[in-house]
XYZ file of C-alpha atoms in Angstrom:
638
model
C 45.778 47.017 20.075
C 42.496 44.689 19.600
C 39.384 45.419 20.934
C 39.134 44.473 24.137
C 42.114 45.053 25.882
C 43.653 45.815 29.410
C 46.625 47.108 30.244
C 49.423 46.559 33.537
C 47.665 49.706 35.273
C 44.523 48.183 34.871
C 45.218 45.138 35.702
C 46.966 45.443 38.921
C 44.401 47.560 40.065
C 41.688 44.922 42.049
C 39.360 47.376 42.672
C 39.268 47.709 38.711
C 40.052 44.202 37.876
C 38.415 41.696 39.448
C 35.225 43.442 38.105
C 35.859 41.939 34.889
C 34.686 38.722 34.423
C 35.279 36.492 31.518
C 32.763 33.789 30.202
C 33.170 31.185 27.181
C 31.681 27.970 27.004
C 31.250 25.145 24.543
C 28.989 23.349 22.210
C 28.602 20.522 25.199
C 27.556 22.694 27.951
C 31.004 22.850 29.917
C 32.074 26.632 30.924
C 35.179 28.349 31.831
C 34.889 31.592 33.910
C 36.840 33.899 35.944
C 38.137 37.595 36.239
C 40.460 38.952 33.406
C 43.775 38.446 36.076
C 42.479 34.931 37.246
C 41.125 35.510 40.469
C 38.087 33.805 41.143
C 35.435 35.998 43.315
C 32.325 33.752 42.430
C 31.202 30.065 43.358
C 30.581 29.786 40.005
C 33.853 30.462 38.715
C 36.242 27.529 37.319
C 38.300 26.547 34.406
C 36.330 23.815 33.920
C 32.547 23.697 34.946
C 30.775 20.358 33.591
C 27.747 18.705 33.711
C 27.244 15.507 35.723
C 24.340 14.017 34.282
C 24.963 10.885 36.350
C 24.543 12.858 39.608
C 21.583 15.501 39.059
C 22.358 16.971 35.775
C 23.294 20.177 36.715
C 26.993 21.527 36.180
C 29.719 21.090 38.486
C 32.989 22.779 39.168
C 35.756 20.127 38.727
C 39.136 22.198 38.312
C 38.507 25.932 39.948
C 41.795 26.963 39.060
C 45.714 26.606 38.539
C 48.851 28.680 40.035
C 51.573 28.960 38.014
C 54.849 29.563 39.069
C 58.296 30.379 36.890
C 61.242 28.965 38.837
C 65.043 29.855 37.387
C 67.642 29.302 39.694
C 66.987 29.738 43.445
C 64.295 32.377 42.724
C 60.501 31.116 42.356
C 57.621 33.838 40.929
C 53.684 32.469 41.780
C 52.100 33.799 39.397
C 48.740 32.866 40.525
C 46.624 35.029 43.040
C 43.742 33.722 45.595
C 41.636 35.743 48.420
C 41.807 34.709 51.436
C 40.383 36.367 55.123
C 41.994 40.091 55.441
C 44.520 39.380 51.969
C 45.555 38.368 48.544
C 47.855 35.826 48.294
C 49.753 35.434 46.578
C 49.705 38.749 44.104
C 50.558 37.462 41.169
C 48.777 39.691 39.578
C 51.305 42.383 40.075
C 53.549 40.638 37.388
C 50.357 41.515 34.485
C 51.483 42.899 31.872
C 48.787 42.493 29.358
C 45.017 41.099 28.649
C 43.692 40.750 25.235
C 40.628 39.167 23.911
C 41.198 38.407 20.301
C 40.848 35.685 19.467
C 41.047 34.070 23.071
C 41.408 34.992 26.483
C 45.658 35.964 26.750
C 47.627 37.105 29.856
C 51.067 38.350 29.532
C 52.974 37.993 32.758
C 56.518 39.598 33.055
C 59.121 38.477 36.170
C 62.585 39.872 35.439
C 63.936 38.366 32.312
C 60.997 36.609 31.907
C 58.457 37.425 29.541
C 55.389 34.449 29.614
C 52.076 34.388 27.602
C 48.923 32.557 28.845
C 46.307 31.532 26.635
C 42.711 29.924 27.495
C 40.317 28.155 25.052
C 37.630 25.385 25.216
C 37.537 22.254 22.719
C 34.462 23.096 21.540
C 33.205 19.320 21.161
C 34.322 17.802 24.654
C 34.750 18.462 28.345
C 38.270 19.468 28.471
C 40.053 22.913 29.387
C 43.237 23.653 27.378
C 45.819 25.785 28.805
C 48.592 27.077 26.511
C 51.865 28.742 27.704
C 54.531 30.286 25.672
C 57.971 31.464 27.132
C 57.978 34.428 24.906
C 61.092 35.739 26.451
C 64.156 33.934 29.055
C 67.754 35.038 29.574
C 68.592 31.868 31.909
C 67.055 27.801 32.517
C 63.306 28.683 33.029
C 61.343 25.427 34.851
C 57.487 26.081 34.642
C 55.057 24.635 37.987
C 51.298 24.231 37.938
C 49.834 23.791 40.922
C 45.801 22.673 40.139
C 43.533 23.537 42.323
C 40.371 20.742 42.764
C 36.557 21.703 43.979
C 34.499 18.259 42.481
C 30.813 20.145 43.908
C 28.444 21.296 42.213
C 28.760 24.974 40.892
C 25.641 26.615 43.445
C 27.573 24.965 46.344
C 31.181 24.953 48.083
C 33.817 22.532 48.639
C 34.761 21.727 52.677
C 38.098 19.820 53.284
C 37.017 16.195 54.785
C 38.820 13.472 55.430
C 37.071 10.689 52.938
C 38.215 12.734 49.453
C 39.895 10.297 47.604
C 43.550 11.240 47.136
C 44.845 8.307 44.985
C 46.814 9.483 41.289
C 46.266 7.570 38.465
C 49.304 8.103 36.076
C 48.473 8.337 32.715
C 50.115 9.528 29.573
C 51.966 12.813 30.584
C 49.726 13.380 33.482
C 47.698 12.318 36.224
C 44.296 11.723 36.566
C 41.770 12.529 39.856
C 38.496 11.423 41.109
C 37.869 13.184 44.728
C 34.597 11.338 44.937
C 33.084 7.694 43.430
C 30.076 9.570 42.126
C 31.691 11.880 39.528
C 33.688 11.431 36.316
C 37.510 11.487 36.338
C 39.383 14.511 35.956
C 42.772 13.580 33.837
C 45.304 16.446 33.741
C 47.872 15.933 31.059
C 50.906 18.300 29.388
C 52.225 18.297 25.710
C 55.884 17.576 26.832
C 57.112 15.075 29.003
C 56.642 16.489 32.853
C 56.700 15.099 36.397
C 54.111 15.290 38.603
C 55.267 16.093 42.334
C 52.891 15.138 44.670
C 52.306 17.481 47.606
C 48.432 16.597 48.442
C 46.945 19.523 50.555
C 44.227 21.503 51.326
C 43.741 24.767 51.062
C 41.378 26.543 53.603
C 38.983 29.501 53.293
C 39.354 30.729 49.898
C 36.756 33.711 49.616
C 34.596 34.872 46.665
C 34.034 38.024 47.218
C 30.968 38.576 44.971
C 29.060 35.727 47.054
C 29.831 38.542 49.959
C 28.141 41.224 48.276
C 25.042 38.742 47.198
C 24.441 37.495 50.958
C 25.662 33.947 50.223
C 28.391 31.765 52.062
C 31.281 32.830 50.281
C 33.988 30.153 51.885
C 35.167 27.313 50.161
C 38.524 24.852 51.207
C 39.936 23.160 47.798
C 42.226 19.982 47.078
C 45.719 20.723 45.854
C 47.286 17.370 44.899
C 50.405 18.785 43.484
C 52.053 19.941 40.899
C 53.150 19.928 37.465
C 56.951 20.562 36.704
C 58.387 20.696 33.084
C 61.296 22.950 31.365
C 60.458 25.541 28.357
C 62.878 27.021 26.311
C 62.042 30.703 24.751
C 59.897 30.451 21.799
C 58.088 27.049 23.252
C 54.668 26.312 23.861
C 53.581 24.166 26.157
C 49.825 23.166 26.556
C 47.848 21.862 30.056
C 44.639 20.101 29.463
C 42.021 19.764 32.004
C 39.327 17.116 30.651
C 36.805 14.456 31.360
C 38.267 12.007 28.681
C 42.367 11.060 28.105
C 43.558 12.936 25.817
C 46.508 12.529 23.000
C 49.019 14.783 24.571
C 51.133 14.404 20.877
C 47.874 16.157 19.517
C 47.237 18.941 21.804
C 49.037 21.475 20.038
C 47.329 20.603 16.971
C 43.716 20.685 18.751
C 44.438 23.900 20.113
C 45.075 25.702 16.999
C 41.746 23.864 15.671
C 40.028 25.504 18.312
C 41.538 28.592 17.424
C 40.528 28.601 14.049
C 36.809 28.529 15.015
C 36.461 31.289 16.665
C 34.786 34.434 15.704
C 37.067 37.868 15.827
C 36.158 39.818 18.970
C 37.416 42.814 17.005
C 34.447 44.922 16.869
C 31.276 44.914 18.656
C 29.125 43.009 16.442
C 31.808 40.371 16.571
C 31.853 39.854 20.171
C 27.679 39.804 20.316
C 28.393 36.845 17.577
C 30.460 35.397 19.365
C 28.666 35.803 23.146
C 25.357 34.548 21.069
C 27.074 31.011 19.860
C 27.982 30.314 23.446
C 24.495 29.945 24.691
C 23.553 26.957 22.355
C 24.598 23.535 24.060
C 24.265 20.026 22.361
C 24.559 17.287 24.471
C 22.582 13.830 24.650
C 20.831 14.243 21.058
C 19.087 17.622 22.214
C 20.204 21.803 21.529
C 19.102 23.722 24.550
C 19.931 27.477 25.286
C 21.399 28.411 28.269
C 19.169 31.542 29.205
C 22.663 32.945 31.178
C 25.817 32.850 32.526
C 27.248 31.231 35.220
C 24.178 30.714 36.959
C 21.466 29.605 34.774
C 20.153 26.260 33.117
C 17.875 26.268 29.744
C 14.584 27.914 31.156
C 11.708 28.036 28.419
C 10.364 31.219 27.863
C 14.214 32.708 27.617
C 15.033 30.186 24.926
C 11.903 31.465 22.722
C 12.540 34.996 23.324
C 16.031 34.477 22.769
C 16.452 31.640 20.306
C 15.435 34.086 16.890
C 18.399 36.704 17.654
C 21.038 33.941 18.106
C 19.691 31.941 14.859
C 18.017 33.197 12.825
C 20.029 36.828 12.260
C 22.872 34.985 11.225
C 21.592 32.827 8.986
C 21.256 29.570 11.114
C 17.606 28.371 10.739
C 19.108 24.540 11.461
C 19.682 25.362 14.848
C 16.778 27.624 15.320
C 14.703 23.926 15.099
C 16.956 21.864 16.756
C 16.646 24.332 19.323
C 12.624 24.023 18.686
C 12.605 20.376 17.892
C 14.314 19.737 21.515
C 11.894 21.880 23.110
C 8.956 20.969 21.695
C 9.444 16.818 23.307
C 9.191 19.259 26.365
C 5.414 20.336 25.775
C 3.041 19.205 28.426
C -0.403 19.693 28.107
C -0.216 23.668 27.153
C 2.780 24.428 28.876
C 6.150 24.625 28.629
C 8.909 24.206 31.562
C 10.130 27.602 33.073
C 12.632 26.351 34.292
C 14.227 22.852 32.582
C 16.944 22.124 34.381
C 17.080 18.805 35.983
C 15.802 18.766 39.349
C 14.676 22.565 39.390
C 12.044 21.709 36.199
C 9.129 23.731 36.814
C 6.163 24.638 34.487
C 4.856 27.920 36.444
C 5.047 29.770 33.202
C 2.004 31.138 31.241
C 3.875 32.965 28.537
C 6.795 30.828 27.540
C 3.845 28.541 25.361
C 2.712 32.158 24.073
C 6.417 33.015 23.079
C 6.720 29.678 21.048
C 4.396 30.929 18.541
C 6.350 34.061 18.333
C 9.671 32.588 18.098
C 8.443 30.766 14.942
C 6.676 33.479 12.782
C 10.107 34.930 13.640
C 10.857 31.707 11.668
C 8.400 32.475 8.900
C 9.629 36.142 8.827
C 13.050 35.201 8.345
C 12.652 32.228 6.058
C 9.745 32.757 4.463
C 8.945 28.834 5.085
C 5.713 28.034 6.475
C 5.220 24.698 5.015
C 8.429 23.225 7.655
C 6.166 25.331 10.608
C 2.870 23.855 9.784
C 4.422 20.509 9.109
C 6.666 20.012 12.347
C 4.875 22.246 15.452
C 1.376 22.955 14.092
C -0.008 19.970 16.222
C 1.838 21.594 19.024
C 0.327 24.985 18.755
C -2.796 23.419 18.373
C -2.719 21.816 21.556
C -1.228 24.888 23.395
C -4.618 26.965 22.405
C -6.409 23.773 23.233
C -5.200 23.178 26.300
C -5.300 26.832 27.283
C -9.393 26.793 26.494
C -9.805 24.101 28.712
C -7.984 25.307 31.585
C -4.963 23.749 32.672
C -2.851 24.080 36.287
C -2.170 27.194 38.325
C -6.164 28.101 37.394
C -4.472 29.615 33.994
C -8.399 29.443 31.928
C -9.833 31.710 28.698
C -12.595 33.878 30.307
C -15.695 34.675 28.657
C -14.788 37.411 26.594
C -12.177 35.971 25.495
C -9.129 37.134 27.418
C -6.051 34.711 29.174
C -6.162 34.805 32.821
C -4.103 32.718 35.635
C -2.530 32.585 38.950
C -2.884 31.067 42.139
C -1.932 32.252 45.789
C 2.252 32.237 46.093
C 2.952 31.715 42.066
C 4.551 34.402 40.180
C 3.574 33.487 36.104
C 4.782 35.437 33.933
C 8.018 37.093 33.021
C 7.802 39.127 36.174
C 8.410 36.569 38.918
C 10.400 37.003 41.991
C 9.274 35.346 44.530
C 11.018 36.179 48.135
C 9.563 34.524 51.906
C 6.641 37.527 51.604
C 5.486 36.044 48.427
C 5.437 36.816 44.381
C 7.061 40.833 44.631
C 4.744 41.546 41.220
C 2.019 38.414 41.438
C 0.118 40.175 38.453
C -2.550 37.565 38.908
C -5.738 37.933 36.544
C -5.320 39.165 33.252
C -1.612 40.388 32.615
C -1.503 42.452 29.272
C 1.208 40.921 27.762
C 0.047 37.803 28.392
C -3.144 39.443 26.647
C -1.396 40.323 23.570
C 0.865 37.417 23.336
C -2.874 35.645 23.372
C -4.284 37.603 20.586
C -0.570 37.811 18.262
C -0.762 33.276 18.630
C -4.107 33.315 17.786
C -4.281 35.319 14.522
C -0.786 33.921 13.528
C -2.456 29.922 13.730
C -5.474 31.360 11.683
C -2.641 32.741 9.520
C -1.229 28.914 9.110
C -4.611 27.230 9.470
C -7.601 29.252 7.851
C -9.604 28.296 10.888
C -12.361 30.251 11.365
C -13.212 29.332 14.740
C -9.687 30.406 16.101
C -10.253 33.855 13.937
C -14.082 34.416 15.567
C -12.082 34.088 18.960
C -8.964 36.199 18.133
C -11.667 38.862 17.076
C -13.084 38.271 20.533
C -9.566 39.187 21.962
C -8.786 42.190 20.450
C -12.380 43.509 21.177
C -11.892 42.805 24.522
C -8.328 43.613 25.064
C -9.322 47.522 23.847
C -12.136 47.580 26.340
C -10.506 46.327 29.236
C -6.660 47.405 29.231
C -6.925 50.368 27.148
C -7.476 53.918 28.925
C -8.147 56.703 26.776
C -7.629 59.272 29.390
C -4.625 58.516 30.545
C -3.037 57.099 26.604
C -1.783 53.795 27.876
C -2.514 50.334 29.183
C -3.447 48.624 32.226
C -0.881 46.273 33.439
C -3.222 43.601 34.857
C -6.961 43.255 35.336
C -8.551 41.259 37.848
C -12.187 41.180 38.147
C -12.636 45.101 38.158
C -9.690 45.456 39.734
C -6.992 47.294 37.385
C -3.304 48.104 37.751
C -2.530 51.127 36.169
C 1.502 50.942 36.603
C 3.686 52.104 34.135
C 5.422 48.947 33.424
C 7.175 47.699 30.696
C 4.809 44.879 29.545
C 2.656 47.035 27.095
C 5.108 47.449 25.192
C 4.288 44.471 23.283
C 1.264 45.630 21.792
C 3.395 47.873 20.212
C 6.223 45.167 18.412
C 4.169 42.059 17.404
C 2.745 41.002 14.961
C -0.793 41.282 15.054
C -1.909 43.688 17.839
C -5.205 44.708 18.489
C -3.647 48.792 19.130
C -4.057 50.795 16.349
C -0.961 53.354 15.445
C -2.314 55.910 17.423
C -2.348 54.027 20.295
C 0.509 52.435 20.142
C 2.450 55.491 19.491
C 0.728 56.931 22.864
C 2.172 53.787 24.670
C 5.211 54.527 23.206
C 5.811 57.553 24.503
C 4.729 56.997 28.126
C 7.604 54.095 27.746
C 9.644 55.855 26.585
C 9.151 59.087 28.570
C 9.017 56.848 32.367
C 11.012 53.448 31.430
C 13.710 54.024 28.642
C 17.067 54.173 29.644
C 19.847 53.337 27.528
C 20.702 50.049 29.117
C 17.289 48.701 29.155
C 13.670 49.518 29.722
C 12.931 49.904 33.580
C 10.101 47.373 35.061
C 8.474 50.357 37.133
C 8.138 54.145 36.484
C 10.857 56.067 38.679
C 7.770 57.890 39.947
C 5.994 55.348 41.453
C 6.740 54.952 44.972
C 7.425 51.559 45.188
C 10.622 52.230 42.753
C 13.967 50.476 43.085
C 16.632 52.205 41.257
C 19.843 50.010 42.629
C 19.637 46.035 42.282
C 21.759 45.189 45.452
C 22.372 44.029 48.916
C 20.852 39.797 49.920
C 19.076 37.928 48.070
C 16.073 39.118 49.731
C 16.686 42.976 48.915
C 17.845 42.147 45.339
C 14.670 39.765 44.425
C 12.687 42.796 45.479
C 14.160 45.293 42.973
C 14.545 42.919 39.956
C 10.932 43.852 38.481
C 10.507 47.055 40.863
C 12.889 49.614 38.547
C 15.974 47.587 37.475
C 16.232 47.869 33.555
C 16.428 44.915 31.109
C 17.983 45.357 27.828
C 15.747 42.405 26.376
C 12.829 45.159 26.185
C 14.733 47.452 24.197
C 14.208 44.840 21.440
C 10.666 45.314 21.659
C 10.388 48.994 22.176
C 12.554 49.383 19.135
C 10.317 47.020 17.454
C 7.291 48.484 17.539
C 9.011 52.723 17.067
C 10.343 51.384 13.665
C 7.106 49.886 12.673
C 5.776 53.344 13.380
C 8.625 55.411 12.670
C 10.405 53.838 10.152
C 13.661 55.477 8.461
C 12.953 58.218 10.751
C 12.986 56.376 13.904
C 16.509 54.577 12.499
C 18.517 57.274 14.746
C 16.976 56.685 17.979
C 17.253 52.682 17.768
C 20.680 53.107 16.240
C 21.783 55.097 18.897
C 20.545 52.579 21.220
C 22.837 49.641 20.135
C 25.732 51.962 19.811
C 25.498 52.547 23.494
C 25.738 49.047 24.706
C 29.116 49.684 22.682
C 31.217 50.344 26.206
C 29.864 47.305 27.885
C 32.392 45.660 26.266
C 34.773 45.833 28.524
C 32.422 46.381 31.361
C 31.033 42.869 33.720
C 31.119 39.935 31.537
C 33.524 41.166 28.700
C 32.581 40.802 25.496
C 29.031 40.040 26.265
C 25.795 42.051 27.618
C 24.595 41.585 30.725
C 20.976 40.532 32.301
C 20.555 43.764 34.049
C 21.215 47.292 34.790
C 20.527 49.720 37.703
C 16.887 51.448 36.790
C 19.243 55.026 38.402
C 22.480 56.920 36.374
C 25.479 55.174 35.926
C 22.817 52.528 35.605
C 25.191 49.902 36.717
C 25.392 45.774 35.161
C 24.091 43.789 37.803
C 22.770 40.042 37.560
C 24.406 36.965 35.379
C 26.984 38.602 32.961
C 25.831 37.275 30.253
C 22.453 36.728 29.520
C 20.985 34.889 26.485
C 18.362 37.313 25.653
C 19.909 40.639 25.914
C 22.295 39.349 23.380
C 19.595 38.113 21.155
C 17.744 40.695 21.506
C 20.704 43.461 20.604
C 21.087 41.228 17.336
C 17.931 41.417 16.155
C 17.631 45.214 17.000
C 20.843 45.286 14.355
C 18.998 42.660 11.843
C 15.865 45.359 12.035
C 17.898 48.449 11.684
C 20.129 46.486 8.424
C 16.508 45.570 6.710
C 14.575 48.291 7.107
């Protein structure tokens, strides 16, 4: 038995089921996602979800799914399974056998005499689903039909039937190609044997995702079915469906699908599937390397990719990517910010930190690599112009006060990490001075004096720290302020000292930081993540649900993010050393059972702040990954 594995009890249970989700995506930025049976309770699900550059660069669901059905005799089996208003139909799923991981995404389906493997895997170079069934067992003629089902919308919307789709088929080598609208690329749908294509062009109404129920969205979609495939198999064949944005050699599929194969990475431990969940977050497409910050919903957002980007490079080895990843972001620079968000239309630059985290992300560089001269050569101008530009002042009244410290924020703008924003408003606005911000300041300042020798940039990062200690720090009560304004100050228990603690250069000395470390880890730790607010406070969240409203109000009011952990761990070991090795061992290990929890094989972005302390948000999130790798790197190197 691998891994990750689920078995017929399991599987035909839906209330158990179809909350697994599987996620794997490509080098190109396409995805393929679903629940482990095949049932699709999200918008965002599809076998093949592609970008669209052409129309607004954002990703788009072209095929959402398939139905198979074995046919011997007069008897027919639909295999597939769909929810509709008040039902499932059909309930394929009751023919399950078996879902395994390793290396790929398999479902065993049993009808009778019939014993039928499915297997799922992306070309990891091009837009293009393959599909690969094997008749593993057949007492009788066994005819295999494959019923696509087409959405052509973008993956935050839903598809309505309408009367100008364009229904024409374009035969091409064993298949048929579709494009439901002028605007998008062509779908082509070809098999590795010869096949014929029956066309029975329909539309099928009111499919429901019943996660978009749960998160206050519409949750109704109608999708084109042109058809179906038809083709014998014979037992021991193999037969292989691809779903691409190019023709494809359908003589070579079988060969490109055991290519595929061989690149993988084992899901057969733990470590194996972070490996593997951390490669799928890199994307290469149009000369650039972006990471997507999470899964489904997510583009590339700055700040993620920096606080990200060292766990998924850098651990294993793969400093190239760590600066094509940098390289690609730094054409991105404006003034001295970065884009929060830098996804085609939804680019924003409301972020104060994410030019902060750059100079993080590469001493992580220098502390991996030891190479400084590649750092000072390639992004010193950069950094330069971010502590520049920050001295000046630059937009959303972001501006170095006179003693020193970073302040920003305007009216309705949420700036750093913290920054939900629902029709009342920023839920934690944290305008002023935040502290992380504060020591994120400090740690880029004495790491370009590090680089530079600049003694100017040293007089002011002594400024810093003297003023950080006077303004955040609180001898009575052994912790720091969350945010000053003025002489205003938030004394929250929130996660965001915790910083001071893990970087670099910190103004705290050990004392200190072992007294923030302990109120952290006395109000906030939990062993899925560090809660944003202290359980005592009363403004305290402990369960991320209900609309979009509700939710956006508990993401930074008590749910836990396992990103922190990263940084809590951080700074105990720096303290602790060997001796704080158990604790931060013991917190990896029990991320251990998410495995098969949410997005398998992956972590997700975040966890109920309250007992079981639940996965909630995107189920797979670039930074808790990262994060969870370096935590290893740290406890290996010790």
């Amino acid at each position: 038995m691998s891994y990750i594995h689920f078995d017929k009890t399991q599987l035909i249970n839906l209330n158990y089921s179809l909350e697994k989700e599987i996620i794997r995506s490509n080098r190109s930025g396409c995805y393929t996602s679903t629940t482990i049976i095949g049932c699709n309770t999200r918008k965002y699900h599809g076998l093949l979800v592609a970008p669209q550059p052409q129309i607004d660069g954002q990703l788009h669901v072209l095929l959402s799914n398939v139905h198979e059905t074995i046919a011997q005799k007069d008897a027919v089996f639909n295999l597939g399974i769909t929810k509709y208003p008040g039902n499932y139909y059909p309930r394929g799923h009751k023919y399950l056998e078996d879902f395994d991981s390793e290396p790929i995404p398999k479902l065993t389906y049993r009808v009778g005499g019939v014993l039928l493997e499915k297997e799922i895997i992306l070309d990891s170079t091009a837009d293009r689903v393959m599909i690969k069934y094997t008749l593993l067992e057949a007492l009788i003629p066994t005819k295999i039909r494959v019923s696509p089902f087409l959405a052509f919308r973008g993956y935050h919307t839903l598809s309505k039937a309408n009367t100008y789709v364009n229904k024409k088929i374009k035969k091409i080598k064993n298949g048929v190609q579709f494009k439901l609208y002028d605007s998008y690329d062509a779908l082509s749908l070809q098999v590795s044997k010869d096949n014929v294509f029956v066309p029975v062009p329909d539309w099928f109404y009111n499919i429901e995702y019943i996660r978009e129920i749960e998160r206050g969205y519409d949750y109704q979609e109608d999708l084109y079915v042109p058809g179906y495939f038809e083709f014998d198999m014979e037992k021991g064949e193999s037969v292989i469906l691809s779903a691409g944005l190019k023709e494809a050699d359908p003589q070579k599929l079988q060969a490109s699908f055991e290519k595929e194969i061989s690149r993988r990475i084992p899901r057969d431990n733990f470590e194996n599937c972070l490996k593997n969940s951390a490669g799928q977050f890199i994307s290469r497409r149009g000369g650039e390397t972006r990471v997507i910050a999470g899964y489904p919903w997510f583009g590339w957002w700055g700040r993620d990719t920096f606080i990200a980007l060292p766990g998924l490079t850098l651990t294993m080895g793969d400093s190239q990517t760590f600066l094509e990843v940098m390289d690609s972001m730094s054409k991105d620079l404006k003034g001295a910010l970065f884009p929060n968000v830098g996804s085609g239309v939804m680019t924003n630059m409301n972020s104060i930190d994410a030019p902060l985290w750059y100079f993080w992300a590469l001493q992580q560089y220098v502390l991996f690599t030891g190479d400084k001269e590649t750092i000072v050569s390639r992004y010193l101008e950069k950094c330069k112009g971010i502590i520049e530009g920050f001295k000046k002042g630059t937009a959303f009244n972001i501006h170095v006060k006179e003693n020193g410290l970073l302040c920003g924020g305007e009216e309705g703008i949420a700036l750093t990490w913290m920054d939900a924003v629902t029709k009342d408003g920023p839920v934690t606005p944290r305008m002023g001075c935040p502290v992380e911000i504060n020591a994120l300041w400090y740690n880029a300042l004495c790491f370009y004096h590090e680089l530079t020798g600049d003694a100017a940039i040293r007089a002011l990062a002594d400024k810093v720290g003297e003023s950080f200690l006077e303004v955040f720090w609180s001898d009575k009560k052994g912790y720091l302020a969350d945010v000053v304004d003025e002489d205003e100050k938030d004394w929250s228990i929130r996660p965001n000292m915790v910083f001071a603690t893990s970087l670099p250069y910190s103004p705290l000395s050990n004392d200190q930081k072992d007294q923030v470390l302990e109120v952290v880890k006395s109000n906030l730790f939990t062993n899925r993540g560090l809660r944003t607010l202290a359980p005592s406070d009363p403004r305290y969240k402990g369960y991320y649900k209900g609309d979009q409203y509700e939710r956006d109000n508990a993401y930074h009011q008590g749910t836990a993010w396992p990103w922190l952990l990263g940084h809590f761990a951080e700074g105990y070991l720096k303290l602790h050393g060997k001796q704080g090795k158990k604790l931060v061992e013991n917190m990896i290990s029990s991320f251990d059972g998410v495995m098969t929890q949410y997005g398998i094989g992956t972590i997700a972005e975040i966890y109920d702040g309250d007992p079981p302390h639940r996965p909630k948000g995107s189920i797979s999130q670039a930074w808790s990954v990262g994060e969870l790798l370096r935590m290893k790197y740290l406890i290996n190197n010790l």
